[in-house]
XYZ file of C-alpha atoms in Angstrom:
331
model
C 282.227 170.259 -32.649
C 281.124 171.037 -29.108
C 278.639 168.546 -27.752
C 275.193 169.735 -26.728
C 274.396 166.461 -24.973
C 274.342 166.278 -21.219
C 276.028 162.868 -21.029
C 278.948 161.441 -22.960
C 278.606 158.703 -25.556
C 279.831 155.469 -23.968
C 280.319 153.856 -27.381
C 283.291 156.006 -28.381
C 286.759 155.513 -26.893
C 287.109 158.714 -24.881
C 283.549 158.420 -23.526
C 284.058 154.770 -22.593
C 287.338 155.534 -20.814
C 285.816 158.498 -18.986
C 283.174 156.163 -17.555
C 285.054 152.918 -16.972
C 288.746 153.835 -16.956
C 289.210 156.905 -14.770
C 291.192 156.129 -11.600
C 289.581 157.503 -8.474
C 286.168 157.744 -10.142
C 285.401 154.586 -12.109
C 286.378 151.721 -9.803
C 282.912 151.146 -8.337
C 281.290 151.530 -11.754
C 283.665 149.030 -13.362
C 283.265 146.580 -10.487
C 279.465 146.842 -10.689
C 279.417 146.235 -14.441
C 281.753 143.217 -14.305
C 279.901 141.612 -11.399
C 276.624 142.037 -13.296
C 278.076 140.680 -16.560
C 279.448 137.566 -14.828
C 276.656 136.991 -12.321
C 275.780 133.290 -12.322
C 278.753 132.295 -14.486
C 280.726 129.242 -13.220
C 284.027 129.669 -11.406
C 283.544 133.377 -10.885
C 283.891 135.037 -7.501
C 282.252 138.459 -7.144
C 284.782 141.282 -7.351
C 285.227 143.357 -4.214
C 287.925 145.740 -5.406
C 289.639 146.735 -8.654
C 292.910 148.523 -9.364
C 293.706 150.057 -12.765
C 296.775 148.975 -14.732
C 298.673 150.650 -17.525
C 296.462 150.278 -20.633
C 299.573 149.585 -22.750
C 299.667 145.801 -22.772
C 302.927 145.150 -24.633
C 306.022 146.540 -22.937
C 307.918 145.601 -26.132
C 306.039 146.442 -29.380
C 305.539 143.573 -31.842
C 306.710 144.612 -35.342
C 306.400 148.243 -34.368
C 302.858 147.904 -33.035
C 301.861 148.440 -29.415
C 298.553 147.120 -28.074
C 296.704 149.831 -26.151
C 293.496 148.674 -24.465
C 290.636 150.870 -23.303
C 290.770 149.522 -19.739
C 292.956 146.990 -17.891
C 292.378 146.296 -14.213
C 293.167 143.703 -11.558
C 290.888 142.491 -8.802
C 291.578 141.876 -5.136
C 291.340 138.133 -5.855
C 294.212 138.276 -8.360
C 292.304 138.383 -11.629
C 293.108 140.584 -14.622
C 290.350 142.099 -16.759
C 290.684 143.654 -20.206
C 287.792 145.781 -21.469
C 287.418 146.966 -25.048
C 284.715 148.996 -26.750
C 284.711 148.216 -30.486
C 282.494 150.614 -32.421
C 283.600 149.971 -35.998
C 283.135 146.592 -37.639
C 286.304 144.640 -38.396
C 286.044 141.396 -40.341
C 289.030 139.961 -38.469
C 287.853 141.010 -35.011
C 287.419 137.443 -33.708
C 291.061 136.364 -34.287
C 292.209 139.866 -33.327
C 290.373 139.723 -29.979
C 291.691 136.206 -29.325
C 295.218 137.464 -29.932
C 294.711 140.432 -27.608
C 293.462 138.115 -24.876
C 296.387 135.719 -25.237
C 298.835 138.624 -25.130
C 297.331 139.476 -21.768
C 298.683 136.129 -20.595
C 302.024 135.947 -22.371
C 303.197 139.409 -21.362
C 302.922 138.331 -17.706
C 305.164 135.276 -18.086
C 308.690 135.632 -16.721
C 310.852 134.783 -19.736
C 314.149 134.833 -17.850
C 317.055 133.021 -19.508
C 317.910 131.638 -16.080
C 315.974 128.359 -15.941
C 315.724 128.653 -12.174
C 313.509 131.729 -12.591
C 311.638 130.585 -15.688
C 307.994 130.137 -14.667
C 304.770 129.922 -16.598
C 302.768 131.725 -13.954
C 300.243 134.450 -14.649
C 297.101 136.044 -13.302
C 293.922 134.673 -14.891
C 292.857 136.933 -17.756
C 289.279 137.734 -18.661
C 288.640 139.870 -21.731
C 285.352 141.660 -22.328
C 284.681 142.937 -25.858
C 281.677 145.213 -26.241
C 280.826 145.419 -29.955
C 278.509 147.898 -31.616
C 278.003 145.433 -34.478
C 277.108 141.785 -34.978
C 279.947 139.286 -35.333
C 279.323 136.779 -38.112
C 280.954 133.942 -36.176
C 278.827 134.361 -33.025
C 275.296 133.345 -32.172
C 272.735 136.119 -32.382
C 272.474 136.917 -28.678
C 273.362 139.834 -26.434
C 276.228 138.212 -24.518
C 278.404 135.140 -25.047
C 280.869 133.640 -22.549
C 283.798 131.376 -23.484
C 286.433 129.429 -21.531
C 288.469 126.202 -21.811
C 286.128 123.244 -21.185
C 285.917 119.566 -21.987
C 283.440 119.403 -24.870
C 281.795 116.250 -23.475
C 281.706 116.733 -19.704
C 282.018 120.505 -19.395
C 285.004 120.111 -17.090
C 287.012 123.348 -16.979
C 290.586 122.672 -18.011
C 291.921 126.109 -17.188
C 290.205 129.143 -15.727
C 293.148 131.298 -16.791
C 291.595 132.603 -20.018
C 287.996 133.720 -20.454
C 286.365 135.880 -23.114
C 282.990 137.604 -23.131
C 281.442 139.266 -26.170
C 278.566 141.726 -25.873
C 276.750 142.430 -29.167
C 274.909 145.718 -28.657
C 272.693 145.476 -31.795
C 270.957 142.513 -30.136
C 269.458 144.875 -27.553
C 266.589 147.220 -28.398
C 264.493 147.721 -25.276
C 263.242 150.682 -23.306
C 264.282 151.127 -19.676
C 260.857 149.937 -18.519
C 261.135 146.729 -20.562
C 264.541 145.666 -19.174
C 264.274 142.229 -17.538
C 267.400 142.388 -15.362
C 270.217 144.633 -14.198
C 272.538 143.641 -17.038
C 269.967 144.833 -19.578
C 269.693 148.084 -17.599
C 273.469 148.497 -17.951
C 273.231 147.982 -21.696
C 270.318 150.396 -22.005
C 272.302 153.146 -20.264
C 275.467 152.451 -22.248
C 273.611 152.637 -25.571
C 271.356 155.584 -24.767
C 272.906 157.843 -22.125
C 274.202 160.374 -24.687
C 270.608 160.887 -25.877
C 269.101 161.316 -22.409
C 268.171 164.590 -20.763
C 268.130 162.738 -17.451
C 268.821 159.207 -16.234
C 265.660 157.186 -15.507
C 264.499 158.119 -12.003
C 264.447 154.485 -10.873
C 268.079 154.019 -11.963
C 269.271 156.650 -9.483
C 268.017 154.513 -6.603
C 270.920 152.182 -7.389
C 274.171 153.459 -5.861
C 276.342 152.386 -8.817
C 273.989 153.878 -11.426
C 273.820 157.107 -9.421
C 277.617 157.247 -9.526
C 277.545 156.433 -13.246
C 275.211 159.402 -13.825
C 277.734 161.767 -12.248
C 280.806 160.355 -13.996
C 279.082 160.271 -17.403
C 278.020 163.908 -17.173
C 279.929 165.938 -19.766
C 280.313 168.798 -17.285
C 282.235 166.501 -14.937
C 285.068 166.034 -17.464
C 288.207 168.108 -17.182
C 288.936 170.592 -19.973
C 291.541 168.229 -21.362
C 289.074 165.315 -21.310
C 286.432 167.482 -22.974
C 288.898 168.449 -25.714
C 289.748 164.790 -26.367
C 286.073 163.819 -26.352
C 285.131 166.606 -28.783
C 288.031 165.606 -31.047
C 286.628 162.062 -31.039
C 283.189 163.405 -31.984
C 284.677 165.378 -34.885
C 286.622 162.361 -36.092
C 283.552 160.124 -35.923
C 281.427 162.719 -37.725
C 284.035 163.040 -40.488
C 284.465 159.265 -40.677
C 280.702 158.699 -40.898
C 280.414 161.341 -43.645
C 283.308 159.774 -45.562
C 281.620 156.374 -45.306
C 278.269 157.855 -46.370
C 279.934 159.628 -49.301
C 281.686 156.399 -50.295
C 278.392 154.512 -50.147
C 276.630 157.180 -52.223
C 279.396 157.168 -54.830
C 279.431 153.368 -54.950
C 275.645 153.322 -55.280
C 275.713 155.930 -58.058
C 278.457 154.042 -59.883
C 276.614 150.760 -59.456
C 273.391 152.374 -60.684
C 275.147 153.836 -63.728
C 276.852 150.543 -64.509
C 273.589 148.705 -63.953
C 271.758 151.044 -66.308
C 274.453 150.715 -68.966
C 274.507 146.954 -68.576
C 270.722 146.813 -68.591
C 270.541 149.024 -71.681
C 273.079 146.890 -73.516
C 271.334 143.733 -72.423
C 267.955 145.196 -73.394
C 269.235 146.189 -76.800
C 270.727 142.762 -77.394
C 267.578 141.065 -76.188
C 265.387 143.393 -78.234
C 267.481 142.783 -81.327
C 267.340 139.039 -80.804
C 263.602 139.128 -80.141
C 263.126 141.399 -83.172
C 265.029 139.020 -85.371
C 263.089 136.058 -84.021
C 259.812 137.947 -84.416
C 260.798 138.972 -87.933
C 261.598 135.409 -88.873
C 258.330 134.243 -87.367
C 256.363 136.920 -89.243
C 258.206 136.065 -92.431
C 257.370 132.403 -92.042
C 253.737 133.183 -91.324
C 253.485 135.610 -94.217
C 255.192 133.188 -96.579
C 252.924 130.383 -95.436
C 249.839 132.521 -95.898
C 250.956 133.707 -99.302
C 251.823 130.144 -100.279
C 248.407 128.972 -99.219
C 246.692 131.734 -101.193
C 248.801 131.031 -104.237
C 248.139 127.298 -103.915
C 244.389 127.881 -103.726
C 244.506 130.090 -106.838
C 246.387 127.450 -108.830
C 243.955 124.787 -107.653
C 240.960 126.929 -108.729
C 242.542 127.592 -112.146
C 243.140 123.865 -112.699
C 239.516 123.035 -111.798
C 238.288 125.816 -114.081
C 240.312 124.473 -117.072
C 238.900 120.976 -116.540
C 235.350 122.289 -116.414
C 235.860 124.401 -119.544
C 237.287 121.386 -121.417
C 234.077 119.532 -120.580
C 232.108 122.347 -122.218
C 230.747 123.946 -119.079
C 229.374 127.480 -119.243
C 231.822 130.292 -118.248
C 229.423 131.708 -115.644
C 228.970 128.246 -114.084
C 232.745 127.747 -113.973
C 233.242 131.189 -112.385
C 230.567 130.504 -109.762
C 232.024 127.071 -108.970
C 235.691 128.064 -108.661
C 235.275 131.572 -107.266
C 237.224 133.032 -110.186
C 236.057 136.100 -112.042
C 234.764 135.983 -115.628
C 237.881 137.844 -116.712
C 240.092 135.166 -115.094
C 237.962 132.443 -116.779
C 238.350 134.130 -120.212
C 242.111 134.478 -119.625
C 242.408 130.719 -118.947
C 240.926 129.956 -122.377
C 243.597 131.861 -124.300
């Protein structure tokens, strides 16, 4: 699958790394994004320079698993940043991201067996998780910042661990409606792969102008293009598998629902039929009983009148019985 889009998709791994994790090209872009994300946040000094680290966080795999981040960098002020783009929803992403962040601290600690060299010293770690889904455990807002604070006074216990979550589904604005530079960043990240050109006003910003060049598919090496296209194929296949699974589940659910509804309808219909039959039977029996009771009552009155010597026609007119029925009563 060869892309026809001018710019890469920043929400897939290879596109994200091409924009934010390419040494010699991405430093100013990464610095600009982080400074915008943390602008106005307490205990944060603007970044002047970043240097990329090895994205493999664990030098020694844990139970055979190695943590590979999208981007790891350090600043000139001695601060380590971890950036992750998470496209697919994971129910355990909150504890998973907390673990990843803590590993960014623990893997720095010198665990020498010589107590003279054993020190719990590490560079402060800030993790940024950009999620293309909503996290159930977070407030419904575009960005959330967390750090160790006193819950009553707000006093910061330790600035060594910070986490930021960006929930992309919370943003749905046009470029013209963006209220600040951070929203402009999010607009470009979400939409650049659909654009024929970057917004003209964005190119007046030096960092965005650089972003436009780095994000251009034509600027990727052949190897990077091959990796990116492989990612696109995988995502297309994955999306189709998910869509197929949803269609099959829906069809199965519909079939089961129909069968269950039919069975339930039959049972209900049978029960209602029985109830209706009983009700009709009662009504019919009652009506027939009433008719029969009236006939017996008329016959008894007719006999009494006949015993008193009343004329047959008079008796018939009085009781509503026919002359034949009156004659039959006299036998």
